[in-house]
Short mmCIF file of C-alpha atoms in Angstrom, two decimals:
data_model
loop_
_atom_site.label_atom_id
_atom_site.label_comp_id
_atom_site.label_asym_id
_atom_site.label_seq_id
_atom_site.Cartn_x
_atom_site.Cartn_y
_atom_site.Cartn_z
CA UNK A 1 53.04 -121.48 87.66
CA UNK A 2 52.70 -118.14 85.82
CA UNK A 3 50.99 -119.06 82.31
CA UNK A 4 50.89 -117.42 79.38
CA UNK A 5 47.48 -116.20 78.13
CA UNK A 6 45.39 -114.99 75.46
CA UNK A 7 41.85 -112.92 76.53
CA UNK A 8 38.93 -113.67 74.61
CA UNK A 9 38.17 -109.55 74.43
CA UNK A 10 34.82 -107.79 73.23
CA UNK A 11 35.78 -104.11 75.18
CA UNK A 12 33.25 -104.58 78.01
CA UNK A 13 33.80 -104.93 81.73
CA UNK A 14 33.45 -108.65 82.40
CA UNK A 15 36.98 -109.03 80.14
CA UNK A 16 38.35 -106.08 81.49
CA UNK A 17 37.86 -108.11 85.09
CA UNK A 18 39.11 -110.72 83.84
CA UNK A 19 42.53 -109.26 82.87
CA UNK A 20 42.56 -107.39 86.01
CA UNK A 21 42.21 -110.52 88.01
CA UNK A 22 44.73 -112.53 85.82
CA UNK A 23 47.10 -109.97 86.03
CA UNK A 24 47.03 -109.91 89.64
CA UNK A 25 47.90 -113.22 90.33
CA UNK A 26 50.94 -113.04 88.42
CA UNK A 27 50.07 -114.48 84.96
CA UNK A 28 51.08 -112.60 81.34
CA UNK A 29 48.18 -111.83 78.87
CA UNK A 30 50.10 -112.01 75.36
CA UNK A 31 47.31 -111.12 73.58
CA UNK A 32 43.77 -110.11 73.73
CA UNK A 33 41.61 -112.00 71.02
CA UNK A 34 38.70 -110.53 69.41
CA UNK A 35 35.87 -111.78 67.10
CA UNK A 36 34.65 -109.49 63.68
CA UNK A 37 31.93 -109.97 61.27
CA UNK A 38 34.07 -110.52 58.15
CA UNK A 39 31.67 -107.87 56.49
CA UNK A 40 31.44 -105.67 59.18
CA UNK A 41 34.38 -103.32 60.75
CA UNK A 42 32.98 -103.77 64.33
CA UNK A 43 32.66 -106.55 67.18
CA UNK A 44 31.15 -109.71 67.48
CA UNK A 45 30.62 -109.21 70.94
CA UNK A 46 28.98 -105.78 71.05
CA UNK A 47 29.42 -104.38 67.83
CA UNK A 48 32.03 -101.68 68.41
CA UNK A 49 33.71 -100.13 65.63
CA UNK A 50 37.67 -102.20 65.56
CA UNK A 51 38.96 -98.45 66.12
CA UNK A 52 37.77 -98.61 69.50
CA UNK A 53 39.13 -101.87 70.31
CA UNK A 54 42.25 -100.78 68.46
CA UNK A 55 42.36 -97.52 71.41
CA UNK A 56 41.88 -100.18 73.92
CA UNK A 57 45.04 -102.21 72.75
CA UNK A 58 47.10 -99.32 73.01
CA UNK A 59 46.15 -98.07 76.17
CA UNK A 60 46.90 -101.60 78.00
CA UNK A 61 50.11 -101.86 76.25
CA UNK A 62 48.55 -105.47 75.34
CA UNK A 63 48.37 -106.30 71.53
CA UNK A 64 44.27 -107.46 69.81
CA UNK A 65 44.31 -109.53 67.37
CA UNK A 66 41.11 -109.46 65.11
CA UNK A 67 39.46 -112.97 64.37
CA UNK A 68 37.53 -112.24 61.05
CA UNK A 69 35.25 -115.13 60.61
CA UNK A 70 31.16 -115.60 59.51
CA UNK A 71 28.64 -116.44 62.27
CA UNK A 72 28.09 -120.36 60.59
CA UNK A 73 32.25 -120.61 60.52
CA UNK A 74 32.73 -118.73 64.22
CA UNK A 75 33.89 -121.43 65.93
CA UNK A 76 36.43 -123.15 63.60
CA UNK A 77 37.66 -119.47 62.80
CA UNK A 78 37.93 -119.36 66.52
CA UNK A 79 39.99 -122.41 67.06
CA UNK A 80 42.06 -122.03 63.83
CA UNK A 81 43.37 -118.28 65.36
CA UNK A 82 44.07 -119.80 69.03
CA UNK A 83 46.27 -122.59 67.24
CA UNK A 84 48.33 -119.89 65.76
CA UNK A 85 48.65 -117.44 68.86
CA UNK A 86 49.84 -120.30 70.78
CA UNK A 87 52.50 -121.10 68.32
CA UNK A 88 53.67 -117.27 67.50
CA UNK A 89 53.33 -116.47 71.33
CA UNK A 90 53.78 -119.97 73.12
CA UNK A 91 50.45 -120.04 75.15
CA UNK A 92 49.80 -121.92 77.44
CA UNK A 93 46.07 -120.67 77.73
CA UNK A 94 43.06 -119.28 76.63
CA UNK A 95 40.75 -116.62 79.49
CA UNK A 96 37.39 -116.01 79.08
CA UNK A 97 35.07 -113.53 81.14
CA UNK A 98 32.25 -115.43 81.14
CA UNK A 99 30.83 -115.24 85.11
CA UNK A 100 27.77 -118.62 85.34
CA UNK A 101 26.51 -119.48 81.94
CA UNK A 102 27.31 -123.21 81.70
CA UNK A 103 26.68 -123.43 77.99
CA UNK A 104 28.99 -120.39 77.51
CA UNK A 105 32.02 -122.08 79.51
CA UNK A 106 30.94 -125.63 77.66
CA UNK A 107 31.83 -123.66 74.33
CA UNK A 108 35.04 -121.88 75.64
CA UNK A 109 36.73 -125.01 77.17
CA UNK A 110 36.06 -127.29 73.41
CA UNK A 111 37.33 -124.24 71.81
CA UNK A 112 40.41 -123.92 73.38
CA UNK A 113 41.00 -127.57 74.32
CA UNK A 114 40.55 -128.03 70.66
CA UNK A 115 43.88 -125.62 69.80
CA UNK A 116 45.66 -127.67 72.22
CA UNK A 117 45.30 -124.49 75.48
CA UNK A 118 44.29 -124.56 78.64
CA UNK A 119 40.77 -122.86 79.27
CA UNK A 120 40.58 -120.29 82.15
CA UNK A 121 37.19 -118.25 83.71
CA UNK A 122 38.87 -116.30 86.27
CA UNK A 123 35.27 -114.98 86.95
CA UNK A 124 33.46 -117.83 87.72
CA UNK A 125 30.88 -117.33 90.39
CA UNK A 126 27.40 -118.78 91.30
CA UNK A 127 24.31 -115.99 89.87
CA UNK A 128 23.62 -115.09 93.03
CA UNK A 129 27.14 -113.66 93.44
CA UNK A 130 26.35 -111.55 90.48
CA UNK A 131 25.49 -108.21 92.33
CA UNK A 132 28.31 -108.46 94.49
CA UNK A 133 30.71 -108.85 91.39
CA UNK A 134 29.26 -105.51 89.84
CA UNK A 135 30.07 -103.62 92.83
CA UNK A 136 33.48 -105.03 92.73
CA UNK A 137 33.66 -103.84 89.76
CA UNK A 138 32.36 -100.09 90.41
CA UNK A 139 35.20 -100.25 93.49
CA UNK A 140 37.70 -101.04 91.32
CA UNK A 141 38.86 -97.81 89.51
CA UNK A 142 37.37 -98.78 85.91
CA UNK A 143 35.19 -96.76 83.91
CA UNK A 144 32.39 -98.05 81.71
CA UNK A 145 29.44 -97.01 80.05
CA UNK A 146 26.36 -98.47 79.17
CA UNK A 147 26.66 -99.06 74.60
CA UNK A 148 24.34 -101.57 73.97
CA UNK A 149 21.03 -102.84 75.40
CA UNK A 150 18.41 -105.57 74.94
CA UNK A 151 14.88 -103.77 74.32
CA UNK A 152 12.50 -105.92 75.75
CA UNK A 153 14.38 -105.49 79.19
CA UNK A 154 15.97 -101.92 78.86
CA UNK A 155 14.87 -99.08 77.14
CA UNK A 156 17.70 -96.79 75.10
CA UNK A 157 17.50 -94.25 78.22
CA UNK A 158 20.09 -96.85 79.64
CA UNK A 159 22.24 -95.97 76.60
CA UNK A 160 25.38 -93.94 78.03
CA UNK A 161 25.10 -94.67 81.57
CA UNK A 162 27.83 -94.86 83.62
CA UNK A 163 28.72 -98.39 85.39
CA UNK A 164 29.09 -96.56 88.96
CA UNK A 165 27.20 -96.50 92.42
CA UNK A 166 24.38 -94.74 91.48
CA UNK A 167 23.24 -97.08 88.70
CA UNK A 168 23.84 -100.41 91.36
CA UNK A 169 20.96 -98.57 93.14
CA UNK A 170 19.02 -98.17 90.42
CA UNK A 171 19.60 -102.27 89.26
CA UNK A 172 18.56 -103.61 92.10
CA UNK A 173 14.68 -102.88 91.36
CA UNK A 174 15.14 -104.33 88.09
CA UNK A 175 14.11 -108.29 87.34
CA UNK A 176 17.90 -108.81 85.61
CA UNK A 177 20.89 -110.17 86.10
CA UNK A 178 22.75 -107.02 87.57
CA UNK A 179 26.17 -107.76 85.36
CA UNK A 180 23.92 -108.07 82.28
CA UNK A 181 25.19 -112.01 82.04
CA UNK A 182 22.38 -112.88 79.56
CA UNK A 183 22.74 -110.33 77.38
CA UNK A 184 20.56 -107.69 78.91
CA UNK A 185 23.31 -104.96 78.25
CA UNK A 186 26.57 -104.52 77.15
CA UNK A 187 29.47 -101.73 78.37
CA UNK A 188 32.61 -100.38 77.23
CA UNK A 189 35.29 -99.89 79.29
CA UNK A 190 37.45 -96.24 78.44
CA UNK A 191 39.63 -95.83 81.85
CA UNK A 192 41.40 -97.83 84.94
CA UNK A 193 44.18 -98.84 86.33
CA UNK A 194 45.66 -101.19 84.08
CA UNK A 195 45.14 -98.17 81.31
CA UNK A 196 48.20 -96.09 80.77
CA UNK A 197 46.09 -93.56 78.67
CA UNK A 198 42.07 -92.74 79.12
CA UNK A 199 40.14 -93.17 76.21
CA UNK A 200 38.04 -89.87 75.44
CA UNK A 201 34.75 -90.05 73.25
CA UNK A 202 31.30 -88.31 72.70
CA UNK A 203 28.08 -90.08 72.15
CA UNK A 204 26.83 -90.01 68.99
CA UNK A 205 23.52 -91.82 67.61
CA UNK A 206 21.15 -94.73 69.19
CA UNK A 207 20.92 -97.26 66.46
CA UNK A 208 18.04 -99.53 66.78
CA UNK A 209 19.15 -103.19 65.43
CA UNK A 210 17.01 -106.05 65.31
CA UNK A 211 15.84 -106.75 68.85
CA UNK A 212 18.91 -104.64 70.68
CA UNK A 213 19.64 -100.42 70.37
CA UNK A 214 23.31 -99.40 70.48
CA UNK A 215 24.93 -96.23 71.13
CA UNK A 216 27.75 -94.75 68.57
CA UNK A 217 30.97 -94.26 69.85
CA UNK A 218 32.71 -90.99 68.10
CA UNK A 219 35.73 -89.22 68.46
CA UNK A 220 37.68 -91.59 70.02
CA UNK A 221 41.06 -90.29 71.10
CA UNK A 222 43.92 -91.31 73.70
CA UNK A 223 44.66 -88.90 76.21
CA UNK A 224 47.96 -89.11 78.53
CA UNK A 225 46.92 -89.39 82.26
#
């Protein structure tokens, strides 16, 4: 049965799966969902500036809608916005790109069962299928880069990488999970075939947060492929 779906969305490549995969099998994402800072005019997920997300949305043809909410009311927030998607867009369900973390799925499937959806992890896979889902990835015509990374597992040299076969090489002497499930580093996806327009952009400064280092995304523009 073909459901209707919003895409828990923070710009990286495990969602971008996700709605690849969905898509494929015939379903209809409505909307893609997406978590602020209510301070803050960037991500949740991996603090990207909203225009970026914004660029995203446009090249899909799928509309974001921005969940502004604080980090103690995140959940509620969460649950509160899926109740009113599913009544302005008659969902049936709720996707999520999470690939093993139990906890993470634990959260996902209260949240959604709690707005009265269906929870869906199109990714699900055992860790040690991990690898084999980044190459997937790398074979499948998207293109991501490296905006975000953990420092006490990669240093900011990572920072602007491109998600391709050459960096698969490189992963596989490193003690992580190669998909970056626990945080170890997060991407953002510009191009592929679900895009109808490639996202252009120059790097601009590493900021070093708290325990992670993030690379500025400038001069992001649309450009017809």
């Amino acid at each position: 049965m073909k459901k209707k779906i919003a895409l828990s969305w923070s710009g990286g490549k495990d969602g971008c799966m996700a709605l690849h995969k969905l898509i494929a099998q015939g379903h209809e994402i409505a909307c893609l969902v997406t978590t602020v800072p209510v301070e803050l005019e960037r991500t949740f997920g991996h603090g990207e500036k909203m225009e970026a997300i914004l660029l995203q949305s446009e090249a899909l043809g799928i509309p974001v809608h921005f969940i502004r909410c604080t980090f103690k009311g995140y959940t509620q927030s969460f649950i509160d916005s899926l109740r009113e998607l599913k009544e302005n867009y008659h969902l049936t369900s709720a996707a999520f790109g999470d690939l093993y973390l139990d906890e993470h799925r634990s959260w996902g499937e209260n949240a959604a069962n709690s707005a009265g959806l269906e929870a869906l992890y199109p990714l699900w896979m055992e860790k040690k299928e991990a690898a084999h889902a980044l190459q997937a990835f790398v074979n499948s015509g998207y293109k991501a880069v490296i905006i975000r990374t953990q420092d006490d597992v990669l240093d900011k040299t990572w920072l602007g990488k491109e998600i391709d076969q050459q960096l698969i090489e490189k992963m596989k002497s490193m003690p992580i999970c190669p998909m970056g499930e626990a945080g170890e580093y997060h991407t953002f996806v510009y191009d592929g075939p679900l895009f109808k327009k490639r996202i252009q952009m120059t790097f601009g400064e590493k900021t070093q947060m708290e325990t992670t280092t993030r690379l500025e995304l400038e001069g992001l523009t649309l450009i017809v492929k």
